[in-house]
Coordinates of N, CA, C and O in Angstrom, one line a residue:
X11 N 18.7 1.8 68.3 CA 19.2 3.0 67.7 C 20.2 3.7 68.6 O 20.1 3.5 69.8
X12 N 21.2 4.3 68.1 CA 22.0 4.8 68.8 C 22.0 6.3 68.9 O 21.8 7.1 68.0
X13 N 22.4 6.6 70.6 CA 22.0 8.1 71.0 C 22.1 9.4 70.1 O 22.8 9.6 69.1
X14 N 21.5 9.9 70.4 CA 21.7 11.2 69.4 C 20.7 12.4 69.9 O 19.8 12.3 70.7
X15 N 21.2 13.4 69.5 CA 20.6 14.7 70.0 C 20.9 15.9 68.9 O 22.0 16.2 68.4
X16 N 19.7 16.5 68.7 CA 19.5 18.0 67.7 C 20.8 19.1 68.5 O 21.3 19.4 69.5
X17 N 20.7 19.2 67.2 CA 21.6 20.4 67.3 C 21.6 21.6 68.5 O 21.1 22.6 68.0
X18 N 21.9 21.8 69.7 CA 21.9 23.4 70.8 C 22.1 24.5 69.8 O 22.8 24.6 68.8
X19 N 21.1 25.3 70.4 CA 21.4 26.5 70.3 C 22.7 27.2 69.9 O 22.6 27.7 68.8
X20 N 23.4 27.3 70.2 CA 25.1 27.7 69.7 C 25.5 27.1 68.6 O 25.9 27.7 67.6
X21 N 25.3 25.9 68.6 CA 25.5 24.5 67.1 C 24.4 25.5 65.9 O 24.8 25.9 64.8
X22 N 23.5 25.8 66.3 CA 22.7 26.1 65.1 C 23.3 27.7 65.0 O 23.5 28.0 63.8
X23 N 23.6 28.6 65.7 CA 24.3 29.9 65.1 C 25.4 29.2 64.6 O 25.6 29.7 63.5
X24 N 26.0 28.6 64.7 CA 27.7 28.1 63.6 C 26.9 27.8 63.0 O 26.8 28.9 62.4
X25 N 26.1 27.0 62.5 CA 25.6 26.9 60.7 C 25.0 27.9 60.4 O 24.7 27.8 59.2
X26 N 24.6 28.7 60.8 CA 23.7 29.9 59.9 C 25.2 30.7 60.0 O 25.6 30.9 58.8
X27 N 26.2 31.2 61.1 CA 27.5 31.9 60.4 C 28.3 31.7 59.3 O 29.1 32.4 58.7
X28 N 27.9 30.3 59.2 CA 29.0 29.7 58.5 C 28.2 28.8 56.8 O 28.9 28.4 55.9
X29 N 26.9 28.8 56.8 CA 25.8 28.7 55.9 C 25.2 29.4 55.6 O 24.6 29.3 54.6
X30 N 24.9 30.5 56.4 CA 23.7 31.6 56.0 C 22.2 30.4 56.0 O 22.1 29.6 57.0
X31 N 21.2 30.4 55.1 CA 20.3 30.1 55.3 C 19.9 28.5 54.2 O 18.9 27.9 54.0
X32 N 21.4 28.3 53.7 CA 21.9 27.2 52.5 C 21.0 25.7 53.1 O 20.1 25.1 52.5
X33 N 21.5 25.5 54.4 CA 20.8 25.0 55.6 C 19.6 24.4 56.0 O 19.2 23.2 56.1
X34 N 19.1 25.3 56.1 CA 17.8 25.8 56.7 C 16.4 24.6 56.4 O 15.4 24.3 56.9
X35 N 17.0 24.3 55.6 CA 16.0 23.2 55.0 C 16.5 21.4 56.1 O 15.8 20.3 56.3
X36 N 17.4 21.7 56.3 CA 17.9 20.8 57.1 C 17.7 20.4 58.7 O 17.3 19.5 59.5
X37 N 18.5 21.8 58.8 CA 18.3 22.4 60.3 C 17.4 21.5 61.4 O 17.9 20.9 62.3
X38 N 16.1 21.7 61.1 CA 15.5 20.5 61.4 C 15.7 19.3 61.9 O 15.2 18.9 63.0
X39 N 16.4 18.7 61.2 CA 16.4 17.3 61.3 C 18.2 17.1 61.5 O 18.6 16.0 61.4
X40 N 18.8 17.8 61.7 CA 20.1 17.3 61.8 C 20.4 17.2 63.1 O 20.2 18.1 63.8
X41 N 21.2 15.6 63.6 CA 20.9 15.1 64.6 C 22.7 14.5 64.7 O 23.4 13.9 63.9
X42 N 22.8 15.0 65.8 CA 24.8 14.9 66.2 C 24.6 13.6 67.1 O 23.9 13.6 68.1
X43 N 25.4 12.5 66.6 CA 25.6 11.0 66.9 C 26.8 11.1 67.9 O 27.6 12.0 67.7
X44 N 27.0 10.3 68.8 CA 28.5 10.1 68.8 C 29.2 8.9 68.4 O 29.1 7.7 68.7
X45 N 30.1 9.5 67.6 CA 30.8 8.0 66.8 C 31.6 7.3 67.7 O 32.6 7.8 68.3
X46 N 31.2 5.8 67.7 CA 31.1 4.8 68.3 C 32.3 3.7 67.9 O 33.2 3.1 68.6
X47 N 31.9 3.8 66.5 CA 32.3 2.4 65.7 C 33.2 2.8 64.6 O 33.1 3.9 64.1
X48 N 34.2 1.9 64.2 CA 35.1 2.7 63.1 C 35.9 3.2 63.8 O 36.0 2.9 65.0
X49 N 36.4 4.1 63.3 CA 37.9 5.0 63.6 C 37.1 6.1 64.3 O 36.8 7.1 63.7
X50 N 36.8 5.9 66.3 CA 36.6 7.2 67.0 C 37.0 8.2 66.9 O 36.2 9.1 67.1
X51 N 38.4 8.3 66.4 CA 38.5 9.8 66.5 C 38.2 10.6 65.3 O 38.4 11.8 65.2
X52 N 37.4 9.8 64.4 CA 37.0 10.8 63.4 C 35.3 11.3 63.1 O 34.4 10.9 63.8
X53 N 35.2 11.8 62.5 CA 34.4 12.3 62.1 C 33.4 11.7 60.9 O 33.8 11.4 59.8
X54 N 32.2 11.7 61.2 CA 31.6 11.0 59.6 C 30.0 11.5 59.1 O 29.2 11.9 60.0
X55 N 29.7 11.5 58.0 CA 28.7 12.7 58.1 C 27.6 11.6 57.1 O 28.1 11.0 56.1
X56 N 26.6 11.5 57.4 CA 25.6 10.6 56.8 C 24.5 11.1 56.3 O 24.0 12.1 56.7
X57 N 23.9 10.4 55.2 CA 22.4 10.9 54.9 C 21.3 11.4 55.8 O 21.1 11.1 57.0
X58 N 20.9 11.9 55.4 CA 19.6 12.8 56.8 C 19.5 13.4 57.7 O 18.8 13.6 58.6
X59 N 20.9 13.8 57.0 CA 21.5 15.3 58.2 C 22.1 14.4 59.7 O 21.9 15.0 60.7
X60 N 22.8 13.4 59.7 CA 23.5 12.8 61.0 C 24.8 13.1 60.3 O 25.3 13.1 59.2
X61 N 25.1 13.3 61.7 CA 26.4 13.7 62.2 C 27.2 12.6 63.0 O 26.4 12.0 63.6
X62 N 28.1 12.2 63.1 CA 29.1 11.2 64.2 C 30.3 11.9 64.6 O 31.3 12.3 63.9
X63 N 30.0 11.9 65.7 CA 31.4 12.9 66.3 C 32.0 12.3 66.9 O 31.3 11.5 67.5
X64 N 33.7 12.2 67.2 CA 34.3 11.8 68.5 C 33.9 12.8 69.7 O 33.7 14.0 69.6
X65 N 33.9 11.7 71.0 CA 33.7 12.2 72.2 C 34.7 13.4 72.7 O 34.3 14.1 73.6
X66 N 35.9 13.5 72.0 CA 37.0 14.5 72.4 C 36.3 15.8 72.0 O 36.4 16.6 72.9
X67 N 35.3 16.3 70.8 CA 34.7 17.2 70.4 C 34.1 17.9 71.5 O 34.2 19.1 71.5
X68 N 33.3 17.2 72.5 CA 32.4 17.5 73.0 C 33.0 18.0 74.7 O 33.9 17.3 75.3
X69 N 32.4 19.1 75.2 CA 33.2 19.4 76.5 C 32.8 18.3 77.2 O 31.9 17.6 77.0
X70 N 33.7 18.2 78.4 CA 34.1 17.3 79.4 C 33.7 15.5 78.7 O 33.6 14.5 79.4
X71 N 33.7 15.8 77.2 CA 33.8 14.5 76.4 C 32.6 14.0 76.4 O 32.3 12.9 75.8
X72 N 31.8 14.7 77.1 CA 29.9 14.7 77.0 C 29.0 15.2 76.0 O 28.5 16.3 76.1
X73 N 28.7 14.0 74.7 CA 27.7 14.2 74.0 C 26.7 15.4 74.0 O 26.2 16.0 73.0
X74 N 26.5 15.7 75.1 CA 25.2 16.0 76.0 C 25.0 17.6 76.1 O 24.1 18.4 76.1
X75 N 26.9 17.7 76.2 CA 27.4 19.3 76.1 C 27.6 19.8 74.9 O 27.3 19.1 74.0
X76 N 27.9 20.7 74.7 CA 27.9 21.8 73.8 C 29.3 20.9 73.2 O 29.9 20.1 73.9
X77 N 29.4 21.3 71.9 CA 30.6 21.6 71.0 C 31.8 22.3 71.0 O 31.6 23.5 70.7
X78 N 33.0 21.8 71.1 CA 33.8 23.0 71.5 C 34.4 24.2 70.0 O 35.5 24.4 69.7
X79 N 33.3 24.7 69.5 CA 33.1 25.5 68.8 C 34.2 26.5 68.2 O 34.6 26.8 67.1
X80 N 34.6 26.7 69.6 CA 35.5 27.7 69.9 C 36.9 27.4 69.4 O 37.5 28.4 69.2
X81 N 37.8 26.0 69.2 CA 38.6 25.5 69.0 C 38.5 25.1 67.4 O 37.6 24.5 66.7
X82 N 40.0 25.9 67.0 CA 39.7 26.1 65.6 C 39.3 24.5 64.6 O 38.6 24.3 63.6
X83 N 40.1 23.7 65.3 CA 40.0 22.3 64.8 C 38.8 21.5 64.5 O 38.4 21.2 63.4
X84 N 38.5 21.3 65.5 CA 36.8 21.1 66.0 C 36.1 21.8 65.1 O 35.6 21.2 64.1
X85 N 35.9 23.0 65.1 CA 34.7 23.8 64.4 C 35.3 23.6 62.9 O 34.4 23.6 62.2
X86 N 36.4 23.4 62.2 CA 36.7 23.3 60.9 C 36.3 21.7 60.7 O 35.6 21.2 59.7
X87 N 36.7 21.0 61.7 CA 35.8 19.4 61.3 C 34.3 19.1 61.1 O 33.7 18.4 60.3
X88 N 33.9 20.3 62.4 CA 32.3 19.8 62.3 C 31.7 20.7 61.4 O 30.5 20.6 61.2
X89 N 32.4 21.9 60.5 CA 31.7 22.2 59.2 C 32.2 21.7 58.0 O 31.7 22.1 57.0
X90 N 33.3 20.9 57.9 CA 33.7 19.9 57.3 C 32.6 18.8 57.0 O 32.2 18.3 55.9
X91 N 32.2 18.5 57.8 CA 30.9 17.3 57.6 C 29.9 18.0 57.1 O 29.4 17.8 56.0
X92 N 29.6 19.2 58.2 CA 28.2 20.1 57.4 C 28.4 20.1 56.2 O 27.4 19.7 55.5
X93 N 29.3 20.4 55.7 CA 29.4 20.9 53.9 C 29.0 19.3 53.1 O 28.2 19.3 52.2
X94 N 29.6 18.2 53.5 CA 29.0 17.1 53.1 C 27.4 16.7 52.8 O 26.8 16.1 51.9
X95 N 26.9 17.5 54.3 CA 25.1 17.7 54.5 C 24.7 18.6 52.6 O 24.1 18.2 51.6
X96 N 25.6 19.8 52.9 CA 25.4 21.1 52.1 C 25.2 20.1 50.6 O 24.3 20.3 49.9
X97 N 26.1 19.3 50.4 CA 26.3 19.3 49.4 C 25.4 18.1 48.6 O 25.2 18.2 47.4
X98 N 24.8 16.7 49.6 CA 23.9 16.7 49.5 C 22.4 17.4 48.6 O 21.8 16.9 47.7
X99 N 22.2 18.6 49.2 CA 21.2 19.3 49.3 C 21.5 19.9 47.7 O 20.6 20.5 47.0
X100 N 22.5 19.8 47.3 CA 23.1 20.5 45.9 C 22.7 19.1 44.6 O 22.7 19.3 43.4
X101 N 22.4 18.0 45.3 CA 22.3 16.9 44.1 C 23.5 15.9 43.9 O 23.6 15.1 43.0
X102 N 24.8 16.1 45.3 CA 26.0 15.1 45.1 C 25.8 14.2 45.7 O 25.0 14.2 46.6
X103 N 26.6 12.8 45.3 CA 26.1 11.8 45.4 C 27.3 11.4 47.0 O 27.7 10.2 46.9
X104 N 27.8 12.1 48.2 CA 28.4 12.2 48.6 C 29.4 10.9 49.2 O 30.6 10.7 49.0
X105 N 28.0 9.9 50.1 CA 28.9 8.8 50.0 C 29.7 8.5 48.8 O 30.8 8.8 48.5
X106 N 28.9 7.9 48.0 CA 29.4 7.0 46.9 C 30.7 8.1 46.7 O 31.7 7.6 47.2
X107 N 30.8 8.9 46.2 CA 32.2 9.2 46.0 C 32.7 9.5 46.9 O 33.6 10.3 46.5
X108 N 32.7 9.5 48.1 CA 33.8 9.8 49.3 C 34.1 8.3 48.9 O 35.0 8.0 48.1
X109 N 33.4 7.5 49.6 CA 34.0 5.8 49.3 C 34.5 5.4 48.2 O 34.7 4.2 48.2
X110 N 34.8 6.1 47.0 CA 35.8 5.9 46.1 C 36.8 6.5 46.2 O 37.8 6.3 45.6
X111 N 36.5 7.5 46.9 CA 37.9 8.8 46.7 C 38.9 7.6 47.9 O 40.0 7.1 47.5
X112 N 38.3 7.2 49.3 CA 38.9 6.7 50.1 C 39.7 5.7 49.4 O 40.9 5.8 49.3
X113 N 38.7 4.2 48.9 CA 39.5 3.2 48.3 C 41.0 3.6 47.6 O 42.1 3.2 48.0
X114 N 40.6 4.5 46.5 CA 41.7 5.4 45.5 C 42.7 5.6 46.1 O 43.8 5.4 45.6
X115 N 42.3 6.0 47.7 CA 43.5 6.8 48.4 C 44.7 5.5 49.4 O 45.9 5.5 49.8
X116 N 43.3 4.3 49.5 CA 44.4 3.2 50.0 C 44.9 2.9 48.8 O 46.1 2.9 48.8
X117 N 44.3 2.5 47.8 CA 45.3 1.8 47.1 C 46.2 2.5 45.9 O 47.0 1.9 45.2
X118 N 46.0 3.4 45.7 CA 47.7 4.4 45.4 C 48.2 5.5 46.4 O 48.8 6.5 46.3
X119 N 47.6 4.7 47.7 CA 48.7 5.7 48.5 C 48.8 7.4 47.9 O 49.8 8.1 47.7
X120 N 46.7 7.9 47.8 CA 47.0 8.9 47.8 C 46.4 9.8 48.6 O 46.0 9.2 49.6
X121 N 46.0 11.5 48.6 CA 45.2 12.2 49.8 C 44.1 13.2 48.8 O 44.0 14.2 48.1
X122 N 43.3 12.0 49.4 CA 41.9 12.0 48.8 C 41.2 13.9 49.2 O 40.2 14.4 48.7
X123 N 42.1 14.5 50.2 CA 41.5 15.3 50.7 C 42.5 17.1 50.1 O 41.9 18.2 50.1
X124 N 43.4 17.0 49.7 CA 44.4 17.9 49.0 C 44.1 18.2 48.1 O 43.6 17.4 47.3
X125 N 44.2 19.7 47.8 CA 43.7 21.1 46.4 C 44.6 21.4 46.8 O 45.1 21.3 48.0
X126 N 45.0 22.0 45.5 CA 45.9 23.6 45.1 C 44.9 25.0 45.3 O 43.9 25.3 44.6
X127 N 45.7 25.6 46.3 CA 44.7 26.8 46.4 C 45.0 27.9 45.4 O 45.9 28.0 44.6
X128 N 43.8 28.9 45.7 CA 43.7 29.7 44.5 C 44.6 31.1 44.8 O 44.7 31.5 46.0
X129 N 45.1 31.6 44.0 CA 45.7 33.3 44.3 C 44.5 34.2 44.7 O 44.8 35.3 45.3
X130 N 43.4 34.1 44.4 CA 42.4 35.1 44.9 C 41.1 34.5 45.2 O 40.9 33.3 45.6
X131 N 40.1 35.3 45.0 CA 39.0 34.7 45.5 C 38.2 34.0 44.2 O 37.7 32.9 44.1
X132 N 38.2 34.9 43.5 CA 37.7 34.2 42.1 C 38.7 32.6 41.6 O 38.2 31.5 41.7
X133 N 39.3 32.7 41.3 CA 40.7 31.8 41.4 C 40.2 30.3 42.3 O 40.2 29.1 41.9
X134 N 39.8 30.8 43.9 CA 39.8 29.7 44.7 C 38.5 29.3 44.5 O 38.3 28.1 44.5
X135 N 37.3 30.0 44.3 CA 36.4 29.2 43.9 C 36.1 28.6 43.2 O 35.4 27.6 43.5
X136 N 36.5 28.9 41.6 CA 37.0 28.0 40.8 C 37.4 26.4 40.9 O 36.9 25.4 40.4
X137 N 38.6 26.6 41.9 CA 39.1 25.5 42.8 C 37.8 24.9 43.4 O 37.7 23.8 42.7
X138 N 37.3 25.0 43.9 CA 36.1 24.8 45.0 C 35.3 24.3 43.8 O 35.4 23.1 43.5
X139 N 34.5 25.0 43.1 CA 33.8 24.4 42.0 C 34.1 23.3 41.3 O 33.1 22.7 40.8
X140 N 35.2 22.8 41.0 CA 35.8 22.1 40.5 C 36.5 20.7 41.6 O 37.0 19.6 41.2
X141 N 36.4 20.9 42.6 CA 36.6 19.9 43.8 C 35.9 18.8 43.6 O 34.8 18.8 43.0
X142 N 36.6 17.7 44.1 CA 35.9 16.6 45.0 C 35.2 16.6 46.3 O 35.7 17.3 47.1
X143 N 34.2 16.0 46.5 CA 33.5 16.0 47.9 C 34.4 16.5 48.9 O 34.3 17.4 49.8
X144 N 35.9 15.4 48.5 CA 36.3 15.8 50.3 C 37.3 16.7 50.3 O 37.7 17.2 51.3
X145 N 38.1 17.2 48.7 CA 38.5 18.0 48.6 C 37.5 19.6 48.9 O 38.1 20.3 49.7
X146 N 36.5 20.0 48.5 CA 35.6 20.8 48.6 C 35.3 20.9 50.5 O 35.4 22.0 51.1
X147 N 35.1 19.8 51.0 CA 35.0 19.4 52.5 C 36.4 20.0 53.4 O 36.4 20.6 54.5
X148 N 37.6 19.7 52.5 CA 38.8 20.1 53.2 C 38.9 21.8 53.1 O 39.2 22.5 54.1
X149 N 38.5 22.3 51.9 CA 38.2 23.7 51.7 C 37.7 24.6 52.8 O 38.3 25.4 53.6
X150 N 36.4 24.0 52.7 CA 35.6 24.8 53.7 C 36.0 24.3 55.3 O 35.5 24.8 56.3
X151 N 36.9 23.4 55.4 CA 37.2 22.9 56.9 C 38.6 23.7 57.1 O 38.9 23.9 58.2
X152 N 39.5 24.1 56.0 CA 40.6 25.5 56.4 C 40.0 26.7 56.0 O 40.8 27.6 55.7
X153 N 39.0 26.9 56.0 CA 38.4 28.6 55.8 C 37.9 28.8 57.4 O 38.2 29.8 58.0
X154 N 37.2 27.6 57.8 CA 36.5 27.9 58.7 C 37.3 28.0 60.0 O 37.1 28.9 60.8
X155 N 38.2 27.1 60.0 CA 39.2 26.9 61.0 C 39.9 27.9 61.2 O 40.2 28.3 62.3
X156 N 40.4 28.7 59.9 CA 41.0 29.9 59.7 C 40.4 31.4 60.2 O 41.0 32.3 60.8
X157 N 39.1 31.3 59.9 CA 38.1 32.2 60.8 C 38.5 32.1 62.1 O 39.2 32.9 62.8
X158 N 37.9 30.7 62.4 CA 37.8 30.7 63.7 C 38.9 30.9 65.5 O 38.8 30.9 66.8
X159 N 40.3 30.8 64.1 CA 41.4 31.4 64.9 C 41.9 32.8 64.7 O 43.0 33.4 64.8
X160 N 40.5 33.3 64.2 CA 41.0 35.1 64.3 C 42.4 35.7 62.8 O 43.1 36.7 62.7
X161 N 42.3 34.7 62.0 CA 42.9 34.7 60.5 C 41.7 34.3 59.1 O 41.5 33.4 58.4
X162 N 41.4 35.2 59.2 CA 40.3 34.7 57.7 C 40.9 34.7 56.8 O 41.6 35.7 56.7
X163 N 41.0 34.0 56.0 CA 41.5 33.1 54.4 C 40.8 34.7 53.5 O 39.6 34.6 53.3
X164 N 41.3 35.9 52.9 CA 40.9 36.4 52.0 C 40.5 36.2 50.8 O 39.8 36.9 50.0
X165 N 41.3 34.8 50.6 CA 40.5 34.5 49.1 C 39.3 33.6 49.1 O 38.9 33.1 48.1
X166 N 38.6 33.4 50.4 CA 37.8 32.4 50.6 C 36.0 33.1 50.9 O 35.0 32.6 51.4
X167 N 36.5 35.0 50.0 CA 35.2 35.3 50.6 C 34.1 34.9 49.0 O 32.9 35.2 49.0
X168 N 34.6 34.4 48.1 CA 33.7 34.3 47.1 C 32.8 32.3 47.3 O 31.9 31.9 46.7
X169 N 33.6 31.7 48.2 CA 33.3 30.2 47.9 C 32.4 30.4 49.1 O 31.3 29.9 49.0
X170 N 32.7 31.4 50.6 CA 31.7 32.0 51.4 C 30.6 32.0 51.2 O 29.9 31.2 52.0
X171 N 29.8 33.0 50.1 CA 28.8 33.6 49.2 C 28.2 32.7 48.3 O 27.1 33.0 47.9
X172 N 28.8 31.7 47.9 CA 28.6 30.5 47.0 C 28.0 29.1 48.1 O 27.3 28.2 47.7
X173 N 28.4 29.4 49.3 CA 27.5 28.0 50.0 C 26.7 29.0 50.7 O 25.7 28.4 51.2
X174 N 26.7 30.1 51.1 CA 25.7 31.0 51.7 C 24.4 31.1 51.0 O 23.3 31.2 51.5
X175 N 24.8 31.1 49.5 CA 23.6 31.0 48.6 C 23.6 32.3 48.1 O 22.7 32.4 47.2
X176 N 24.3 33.4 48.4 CA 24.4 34.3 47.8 C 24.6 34.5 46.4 O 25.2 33.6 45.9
X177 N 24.4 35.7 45.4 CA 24.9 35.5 44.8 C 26.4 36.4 44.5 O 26.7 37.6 44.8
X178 N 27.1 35.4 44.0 CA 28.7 35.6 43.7 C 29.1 36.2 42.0 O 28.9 35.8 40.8
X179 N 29.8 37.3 42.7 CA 30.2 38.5 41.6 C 31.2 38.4 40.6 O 31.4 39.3 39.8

């Protein structure tokens, strides 16, 4: 089996800021890998709440340490995956159509991960509703990122409210 470790303390406030309690049923059991195999420097998010991170994620590139949270990149990737978790938990069949969207994208040379955003908030969730896994994944990985550099996305407080579990107006 390969190393892994639950979520710190800090890791689990980013999913409750960034999920509210959508989560919670997970929380539990979600276990950050470090990805090994495949393409290191990316990111990949698996059934049963695992996570695979590159080592650049992690400070001084130690699994062991905290997440660099703080860095808008990072924290929009690693809730990029979460939303994959999220969406799971919603009834999507996530692999299977990420690995179609991918194939699709080698073989017409296209970007499995690109939406048109919305003019407002009603508008972009729309968008969001209507997404693909990794389009929906890219969504919530420029809201979050956007947060997290001190610019919040205004039109992104209704798709917010919508994986928060709230209800949306």
């Amino acid at each position: 089996m390969f190393w892994s470790r639950p979520l710190l303390p800090e890791e689990v406030a980013f999913v409750q800021r960034f999920f509210g309690t959508s989560l919670n049923a997970l929380l539990p059991r979600l276990r950050i890998y470090l990805r090994r195999i495949g393409d290191t420097r990316r990111a990949l998010s698996m059934n049963g709440g695992r996570l695979y991170l590159p080592a650049g994620f992690f400070e001084d590139r130690n699994p062991r340490k905290r997440l660099h949270l703080a860095h808008p990149a990072v924290a929009g990737i690693f809730a990029h995956e979460l939303l994959h978790q999220w969406q799971r938990l919603q009834g999507r069949k996530v692999t299977r159509e990420a690995l179609r969207l991918q194939l699709h994208a080698i073989c017409l040379n296209s970007d499995p991960y690109a939406y048109s955003g919305g003019s407002d908030e009603q508008a972009m969730l729309e968008v969001f509703l209507q997404a693909s896994v990794e389009q929906q994944g890219q969504i919530w990985q420029d809201h979050v990122s956007a947060v997290i550099a001190g610019r919040p996305l205004a039109c992104m407080q209704a798709v917010q409210r919508h994986v928060c579990a709230e209800a949306v107006s």
